[in-house]
XYZ file of C-alpha atoms in Angstrom:
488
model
C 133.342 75.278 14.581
C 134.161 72.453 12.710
C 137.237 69.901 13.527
C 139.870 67.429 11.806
C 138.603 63.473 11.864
C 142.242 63.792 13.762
C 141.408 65.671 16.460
C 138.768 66.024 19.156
C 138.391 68.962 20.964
C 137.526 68.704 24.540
C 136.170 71.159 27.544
C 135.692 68.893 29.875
C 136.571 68.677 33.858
C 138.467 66.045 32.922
C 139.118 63.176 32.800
C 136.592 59.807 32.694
C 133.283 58.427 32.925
C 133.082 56.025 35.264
C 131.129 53.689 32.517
C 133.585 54.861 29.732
C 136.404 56.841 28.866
C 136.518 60.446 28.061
C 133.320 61.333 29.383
C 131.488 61.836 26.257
C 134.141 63.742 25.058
C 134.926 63.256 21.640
C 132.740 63.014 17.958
C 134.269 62.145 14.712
C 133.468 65.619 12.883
C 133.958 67.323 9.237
C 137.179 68.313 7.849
C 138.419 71.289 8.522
C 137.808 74.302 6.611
C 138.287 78.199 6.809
C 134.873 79.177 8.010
C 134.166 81.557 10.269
C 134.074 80.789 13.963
C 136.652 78.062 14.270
C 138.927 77.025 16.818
C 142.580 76.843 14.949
C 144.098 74.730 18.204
C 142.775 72.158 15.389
C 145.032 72.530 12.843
C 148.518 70.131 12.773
C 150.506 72.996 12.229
C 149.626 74.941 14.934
C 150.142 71.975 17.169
C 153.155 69.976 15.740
C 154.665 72.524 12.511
C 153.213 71.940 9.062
C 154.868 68.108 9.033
C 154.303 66.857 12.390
C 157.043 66.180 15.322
C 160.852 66.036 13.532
C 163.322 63.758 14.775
C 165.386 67.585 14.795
C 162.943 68.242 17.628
C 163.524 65.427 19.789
C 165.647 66.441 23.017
C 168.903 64.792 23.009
C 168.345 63.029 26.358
C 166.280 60.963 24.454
C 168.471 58.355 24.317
C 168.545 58.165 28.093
C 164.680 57.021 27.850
C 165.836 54.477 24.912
C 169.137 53.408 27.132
C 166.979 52.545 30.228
C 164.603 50.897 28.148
C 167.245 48.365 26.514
C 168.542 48.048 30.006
C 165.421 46.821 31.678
C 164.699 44.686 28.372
C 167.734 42.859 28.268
C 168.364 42.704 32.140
C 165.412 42.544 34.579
C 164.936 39.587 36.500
C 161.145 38.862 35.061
C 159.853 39.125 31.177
C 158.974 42.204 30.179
C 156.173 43.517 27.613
C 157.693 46.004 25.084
C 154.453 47.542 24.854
C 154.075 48.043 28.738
C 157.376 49.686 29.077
C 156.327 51.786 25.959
C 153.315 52.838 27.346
C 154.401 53.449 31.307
C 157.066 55.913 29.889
C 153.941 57.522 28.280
C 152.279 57.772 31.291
C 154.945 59.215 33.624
C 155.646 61.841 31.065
C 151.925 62.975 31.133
C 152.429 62.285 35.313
C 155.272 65.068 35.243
C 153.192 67.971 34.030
C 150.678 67.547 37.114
C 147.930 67.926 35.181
C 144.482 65.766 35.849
C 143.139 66.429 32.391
C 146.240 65.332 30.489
C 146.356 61.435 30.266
C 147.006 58.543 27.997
C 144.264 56.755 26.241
C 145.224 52.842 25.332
C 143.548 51.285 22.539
C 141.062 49.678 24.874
C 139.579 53.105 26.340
C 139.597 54.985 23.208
C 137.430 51.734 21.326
C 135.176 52.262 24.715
C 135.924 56.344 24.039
C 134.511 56.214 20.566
C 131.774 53.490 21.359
C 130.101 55.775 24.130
C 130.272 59.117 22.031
C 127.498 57.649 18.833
C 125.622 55.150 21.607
C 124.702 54.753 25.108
C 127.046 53.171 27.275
C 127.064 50.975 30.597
C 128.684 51.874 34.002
C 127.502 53.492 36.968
C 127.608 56.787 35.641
C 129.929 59.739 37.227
C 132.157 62.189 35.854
C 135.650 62.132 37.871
C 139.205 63.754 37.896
C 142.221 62.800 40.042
C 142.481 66.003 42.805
C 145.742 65.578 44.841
C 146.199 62.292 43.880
C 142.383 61.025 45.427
C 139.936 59.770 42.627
C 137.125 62.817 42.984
C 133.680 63.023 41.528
C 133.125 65.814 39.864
C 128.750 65.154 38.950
C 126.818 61.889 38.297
C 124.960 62.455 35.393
C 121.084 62.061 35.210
C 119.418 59.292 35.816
C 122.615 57.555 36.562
C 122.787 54.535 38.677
C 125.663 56.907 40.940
C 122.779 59.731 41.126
C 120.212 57.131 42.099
C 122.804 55.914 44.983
C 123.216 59.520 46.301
C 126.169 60.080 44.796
C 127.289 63.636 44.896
C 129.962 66.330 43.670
C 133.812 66.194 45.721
C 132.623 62.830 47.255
C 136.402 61.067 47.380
C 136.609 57.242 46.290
C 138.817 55.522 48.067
C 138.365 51.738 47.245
C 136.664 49.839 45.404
C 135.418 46.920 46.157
C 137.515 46.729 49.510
C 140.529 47.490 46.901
C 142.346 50.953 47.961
C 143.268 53.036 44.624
C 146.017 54.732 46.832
C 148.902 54.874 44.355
C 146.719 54.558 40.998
C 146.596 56.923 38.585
C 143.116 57.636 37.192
C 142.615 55.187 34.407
C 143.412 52.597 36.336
C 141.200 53.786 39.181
C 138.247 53.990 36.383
C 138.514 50.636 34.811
C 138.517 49.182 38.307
C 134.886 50.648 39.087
C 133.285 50.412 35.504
C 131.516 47.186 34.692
C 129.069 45.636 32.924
C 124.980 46.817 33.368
C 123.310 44.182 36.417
C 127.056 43.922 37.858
C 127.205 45.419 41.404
C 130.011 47.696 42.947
C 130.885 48.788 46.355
C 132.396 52.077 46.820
C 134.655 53.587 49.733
C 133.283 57.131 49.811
C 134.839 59.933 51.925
C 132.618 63.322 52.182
C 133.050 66.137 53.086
C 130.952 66.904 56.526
C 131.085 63.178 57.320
C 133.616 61.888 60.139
C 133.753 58.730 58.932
C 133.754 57.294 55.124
C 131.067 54.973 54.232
C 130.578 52.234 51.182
C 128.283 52.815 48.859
C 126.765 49.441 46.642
C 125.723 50.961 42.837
C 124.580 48.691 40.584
C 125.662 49.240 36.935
C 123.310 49.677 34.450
C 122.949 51.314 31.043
C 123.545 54.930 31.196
C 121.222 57.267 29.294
C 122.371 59.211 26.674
C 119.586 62.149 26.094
C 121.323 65.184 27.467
C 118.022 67.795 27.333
C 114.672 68.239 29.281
C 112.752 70.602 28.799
C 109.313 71.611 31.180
C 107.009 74.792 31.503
C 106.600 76.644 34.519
C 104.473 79.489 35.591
C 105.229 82.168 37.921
C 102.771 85.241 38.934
C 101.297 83.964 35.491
C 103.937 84.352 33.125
C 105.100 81.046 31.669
C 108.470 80.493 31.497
C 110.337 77.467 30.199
C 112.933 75.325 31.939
C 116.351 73.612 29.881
C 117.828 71.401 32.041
C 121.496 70.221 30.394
C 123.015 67.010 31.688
C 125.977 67.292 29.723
C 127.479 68.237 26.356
C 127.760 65.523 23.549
C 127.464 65.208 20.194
C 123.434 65.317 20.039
C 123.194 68.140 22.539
C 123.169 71.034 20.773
C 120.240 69.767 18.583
C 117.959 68.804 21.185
C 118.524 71.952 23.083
C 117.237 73.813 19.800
C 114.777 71.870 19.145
C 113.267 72.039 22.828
C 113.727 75.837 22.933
C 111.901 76.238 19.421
C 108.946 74.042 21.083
C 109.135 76.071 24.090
C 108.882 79.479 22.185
C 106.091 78.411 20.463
C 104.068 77.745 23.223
C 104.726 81.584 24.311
C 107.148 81.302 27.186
C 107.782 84.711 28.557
C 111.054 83.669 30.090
C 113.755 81.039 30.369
C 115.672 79.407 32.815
C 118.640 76.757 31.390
C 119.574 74.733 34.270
C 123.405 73.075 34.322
C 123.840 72.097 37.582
C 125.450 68.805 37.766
C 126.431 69.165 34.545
C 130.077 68.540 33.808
C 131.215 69.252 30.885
C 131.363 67.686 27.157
C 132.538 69.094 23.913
C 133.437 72.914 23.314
C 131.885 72.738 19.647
C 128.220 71.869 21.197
C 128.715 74.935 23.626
C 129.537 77.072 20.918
C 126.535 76.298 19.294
C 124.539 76.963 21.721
C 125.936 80.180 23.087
C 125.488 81.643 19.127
C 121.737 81.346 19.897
C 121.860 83.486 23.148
C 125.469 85.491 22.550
C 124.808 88.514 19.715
C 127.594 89.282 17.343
C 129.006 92.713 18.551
C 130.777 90.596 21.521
C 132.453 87.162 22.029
C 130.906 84.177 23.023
C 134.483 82.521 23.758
C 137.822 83.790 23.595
C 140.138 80.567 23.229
C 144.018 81.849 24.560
C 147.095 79.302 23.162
C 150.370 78.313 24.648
C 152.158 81.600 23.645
C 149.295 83.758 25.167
C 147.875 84.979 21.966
C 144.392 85.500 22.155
C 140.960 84.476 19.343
C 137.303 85.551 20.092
C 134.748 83.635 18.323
C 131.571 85.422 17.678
C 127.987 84.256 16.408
C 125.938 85.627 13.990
C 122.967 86.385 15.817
C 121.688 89.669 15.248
C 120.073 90.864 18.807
C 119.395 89.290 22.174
C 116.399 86.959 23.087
C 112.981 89.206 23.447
C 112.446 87.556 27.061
C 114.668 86.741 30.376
C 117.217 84.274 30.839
C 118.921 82.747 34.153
C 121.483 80.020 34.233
C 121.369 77.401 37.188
C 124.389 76.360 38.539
C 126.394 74.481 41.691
C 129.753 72.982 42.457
C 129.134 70.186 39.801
C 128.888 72.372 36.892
C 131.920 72.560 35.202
C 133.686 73.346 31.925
C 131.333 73.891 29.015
C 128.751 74.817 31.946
C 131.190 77.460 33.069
C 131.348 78.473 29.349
C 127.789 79.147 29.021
C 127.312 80.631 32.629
C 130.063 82.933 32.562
C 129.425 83.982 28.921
C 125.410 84.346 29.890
C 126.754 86.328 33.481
C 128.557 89.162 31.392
C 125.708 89.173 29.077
C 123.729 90.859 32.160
C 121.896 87.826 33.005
C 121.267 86.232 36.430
C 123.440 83.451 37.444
C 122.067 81.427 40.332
C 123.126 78.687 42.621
C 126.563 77.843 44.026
C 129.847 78.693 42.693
C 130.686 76.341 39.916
C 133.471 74.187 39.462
C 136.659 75.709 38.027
C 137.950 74.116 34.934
C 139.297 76.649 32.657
C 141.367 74.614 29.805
C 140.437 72.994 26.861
C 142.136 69.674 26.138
C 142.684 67.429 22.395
C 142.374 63.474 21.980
C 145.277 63.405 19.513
C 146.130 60.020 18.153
C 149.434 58.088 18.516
C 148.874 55.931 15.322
C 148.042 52.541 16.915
C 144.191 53.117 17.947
C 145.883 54.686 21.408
C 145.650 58.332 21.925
C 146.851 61.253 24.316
C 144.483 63.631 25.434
C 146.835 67.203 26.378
C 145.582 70.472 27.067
C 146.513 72.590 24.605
C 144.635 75.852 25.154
C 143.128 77.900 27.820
C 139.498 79.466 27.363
C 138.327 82.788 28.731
C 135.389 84.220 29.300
C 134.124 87.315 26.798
C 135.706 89.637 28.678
C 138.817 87.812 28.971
C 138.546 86.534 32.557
C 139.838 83.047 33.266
C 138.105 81.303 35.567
C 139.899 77.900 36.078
C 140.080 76.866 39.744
C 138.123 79.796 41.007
C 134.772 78.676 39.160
C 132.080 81.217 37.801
C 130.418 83.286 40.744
C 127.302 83.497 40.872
C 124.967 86.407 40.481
C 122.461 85.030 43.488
C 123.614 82.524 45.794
C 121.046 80.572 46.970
C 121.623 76.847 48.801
C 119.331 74.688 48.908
C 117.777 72.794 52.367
C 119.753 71.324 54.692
C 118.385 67.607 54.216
C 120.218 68.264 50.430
C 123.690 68.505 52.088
C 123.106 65.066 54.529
C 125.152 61.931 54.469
C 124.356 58.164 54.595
C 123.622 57.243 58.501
C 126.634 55.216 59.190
C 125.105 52.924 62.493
C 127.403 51.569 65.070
C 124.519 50.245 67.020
C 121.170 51.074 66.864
C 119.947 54.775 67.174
C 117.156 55.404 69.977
C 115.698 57.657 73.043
C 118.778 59.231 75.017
C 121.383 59.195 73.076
C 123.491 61.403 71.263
C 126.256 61.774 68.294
C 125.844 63.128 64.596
C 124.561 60.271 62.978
C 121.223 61.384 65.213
C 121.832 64.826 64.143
C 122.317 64.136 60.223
C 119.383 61.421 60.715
C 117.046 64.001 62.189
C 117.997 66.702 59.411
C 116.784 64.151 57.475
C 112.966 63.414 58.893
C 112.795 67.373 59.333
C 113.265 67.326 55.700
C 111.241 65.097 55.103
C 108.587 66.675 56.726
C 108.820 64.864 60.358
C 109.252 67.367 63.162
C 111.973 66.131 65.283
C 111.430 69.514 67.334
C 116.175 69.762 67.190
C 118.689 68.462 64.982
C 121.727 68.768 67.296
C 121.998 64.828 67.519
C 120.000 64.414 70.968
C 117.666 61.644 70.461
C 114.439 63.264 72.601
C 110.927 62.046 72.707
C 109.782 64.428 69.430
C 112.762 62.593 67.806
C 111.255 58.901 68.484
C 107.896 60.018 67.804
C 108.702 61.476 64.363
C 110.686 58.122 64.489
C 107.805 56.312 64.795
C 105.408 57.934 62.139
C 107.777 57.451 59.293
C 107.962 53.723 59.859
C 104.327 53.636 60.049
C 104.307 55.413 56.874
C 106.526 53.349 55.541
C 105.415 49.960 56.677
C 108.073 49.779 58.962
C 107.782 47.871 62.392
C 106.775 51.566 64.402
C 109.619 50.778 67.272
C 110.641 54.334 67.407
C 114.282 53.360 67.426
C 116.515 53.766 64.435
C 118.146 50.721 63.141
C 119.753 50.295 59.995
C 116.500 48.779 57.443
C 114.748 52.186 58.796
C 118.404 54.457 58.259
C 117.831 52.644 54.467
C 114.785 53.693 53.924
C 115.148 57.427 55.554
C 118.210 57.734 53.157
C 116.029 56.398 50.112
C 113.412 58.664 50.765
C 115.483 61.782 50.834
C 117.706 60.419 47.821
C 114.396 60.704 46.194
C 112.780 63.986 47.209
C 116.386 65.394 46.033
C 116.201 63.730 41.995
C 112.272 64.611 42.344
C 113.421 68.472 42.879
C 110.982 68.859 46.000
C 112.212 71.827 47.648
C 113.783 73.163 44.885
C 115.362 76.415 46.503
C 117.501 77.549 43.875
C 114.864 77.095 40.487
C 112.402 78.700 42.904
C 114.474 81.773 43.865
C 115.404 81.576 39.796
C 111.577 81.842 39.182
C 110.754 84.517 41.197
C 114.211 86.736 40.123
C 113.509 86.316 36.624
C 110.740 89.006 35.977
C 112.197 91.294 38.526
């Protein structure tokens, strides 16, 4: 599919990188042409009529908006910047359609927009949307300085910096938490499971822009290779093919293309890599405009792949990983994880003229068979969770835990050790003796004073540990159940 320099198509969740804008959501691609395969929610005309938005068009309560903007010009008690008036009417007209994927784009976030789509760029690294007015994560990327923190999918900022974002909309709540790489930030993080939020302290840094790894695996003997996707942007497509040609050469007998996590990016890149998976008798896509009517897109790829395929997925993959596990679900093939996301639409960075842009959605997407699957997420085909030391939360300490007591920072903390491989005999919160003396051995291990009692350097260093064993993938439940599934 190939796009206007105007316009950049977008599938993502939605909204901003907290490091950048747009999440690396946009590329500066060819001209448009009429080959086959494109995406016509492109094209001017089919967005704005062959000569763009006519004055004809223009509502006549228009001059209500230009009215109250001479009144508060020529009358309000303080100085006024034309330009902030201009742009706050933009923004409460995107506000009124309730939509956290629609938002304006001022000159400064799409310079940061473009700058992070052709290099790396520096934040802490999270994909978020605005859900019920609460700043939301949707997936730290890879490698991330948020992922490194624990960061994890639905985790709810609610200040930064002891700053509440109560009443601001999401670019607003962005630029307050990006910074520059070796600047530190502290988060107010509420989470689901946890009674009380808790403040998390990232440190910005540079975040990385390869989007593909690639590893070999071997199960019962057959070797079969594993695509992990971090996200969707403009280099993705050719490192995925370029890793999957290296992997068939070395004679995998199955595949497994892991997108958990992975939020999104642009619908072009998807497209390309569905046509190497999707044969041409059925859809890959269908893309569904304003007025309902309905285009499939199809690839030109002959015949399916000679060997198994699963998709990966969980609550953090969303948009063009929806794409590619729903599309890869109907296909027959196993689907595995937790249910994904939900993000359905497809939205376009369309410029204003002045470096400032609007990204809308324009267009729904649907599944081959037509399904929409925006809000509800793509099912999967196995659900499989993964341990319970995955799901913990940060050990928020009071006072120091020890022998005797009880609450659920004992029973989160001793999840935890079990986890880790510490037998704390319970993990209902009641500190007993097994509890201390599992206590005890990790801070040995650790070189830890060996008190037995829980105090908030050894609740740092439990949460580090696990935070660890989690990016390491030890106790990988779901690639494991994927592994043995696939040759069934």
């Amino acid at each position: 599919m190939r796009l206007k320099n105007s316009h950049i198509v977008l599938i993502l969740v939605g909204a901003l990188l907290l490091g950048g804008v747009g999440a690396y959501t946009g590329v500066k691609l060819a001209q448009n042409d009429d080959g086959k395969g494109q995406v016509s929610i492109t094209d001017d005309s089919v967005l704005f009529g062959k000569k763009g938005v006519q004055s004809e068009q223009l509502p006549e309560n228009m001059e209500k908006v230009a009215q109250a903007f001479a009144l508060i010009q020529d009358n309000y008690i303080e100085d006024i910047d034309n330009k902030q008036l201009t742009e706050g009417a933009i923004e409460g007209m995107l506000a009124t359609l309730e939509d956290p994927h629609s938002s304006y784009l001022d000159v400064e976030m799409m310079d940061q927009f473009n700058e992070q789509i052709e290099s790396s760029f520096e934040g802490i690294g999270a994909e978020v949307s605005m859900v019920n007015g609460v700043v939301t994560i949707v997936a730290p990327i890879k490698d991330s300085p948020a992922e490194k923190a624990g960061m994890r999918p639905n985790d709810e900022v609610l200040s930064v910096d002891g700053k509440s974002l109560e009443g601001l909309n999401l670019n607003e709540a962005v630029a307050k938490i990006r910074g520059e790489k070796g600047t530190k930030v502290v988060l107010e993080i509420r989470r689901a499971g946890a009674t009380d939020p808790f403040d998390l302290t990232i440190t910005r840094d540079e975040i990385p822009v390869e989007t593909v790894y690639h590893k070999v695996e071997k199960m019962d003997g057959k070797k079969t290779g594993i695509l992990e996707i971090t996200n969707f942007s403009e280099h993705t497509y050719t490192e995925f093919k370029e890793q999957l040609d290296t992997l068939e050469d070395e004679g995998i007998e199955g595949l497994i293309i892991d997108v958990r996590g992975n939020p999104g990016g642009l619908l072009n890149v998807i497209e390309e890599i569905l046509s190497l998976f999707v044969p041409k008798d059925i859809p890959y896509i269908q893309i569904e405009d304003a007025n309902g009517n309905k285009a499939p897109y199809y690839s030109n790829l002959e015949e399916k792949k000679p060997y198994p395929v699963s998709v990966l997925i969980d609550e953090g993959s969303a948009s063009a990983s929806e794409i590619l596990a729903v599309a890869m679900k109907e296909l027959g093939y196993d689907i595995v994880g937790h249910t994904s996301y939900g993000k359905g639409t497809v939205q376009q960075a369309i410029p204003l003229g002045d470096g400032s842009s609007i990204k809308l959605t324009t267009n729904k997407w649907l599944s081959p068979k037509g399904e929409w699957i925006n809000e509800v997420g793509v099912e999967p085909t196995i659900e499989v969770s993964q341990p319970d030391y995955y799901y913990t939360n940060p050990i928020i300490l009071e006072e120091t835990l020890q022998y005797d007591q009880s609450n659920e920072a004992i029973g989160n903390m001793q999840t935890m050790l079990s986890g880790l491989g510490y037998d704390t005999s319970r993990t209902d919160g009641y500190f007993n003796k097994e509890t201390e003396k599992a206590v005890k051995q990790f801070q040995a291990d650790n070189d830890l004073d060996a008190t037995g009692k829980v105090d908030k350097n050894t609740a740092g260093v439990i949460e580090a540990k696990v935070i660890e064993h989690i990016r390491n993938g030890d106790d990988d439940q779901q690639l494991e159940n994927a592994l043995e599934e696939l040759y069934k």
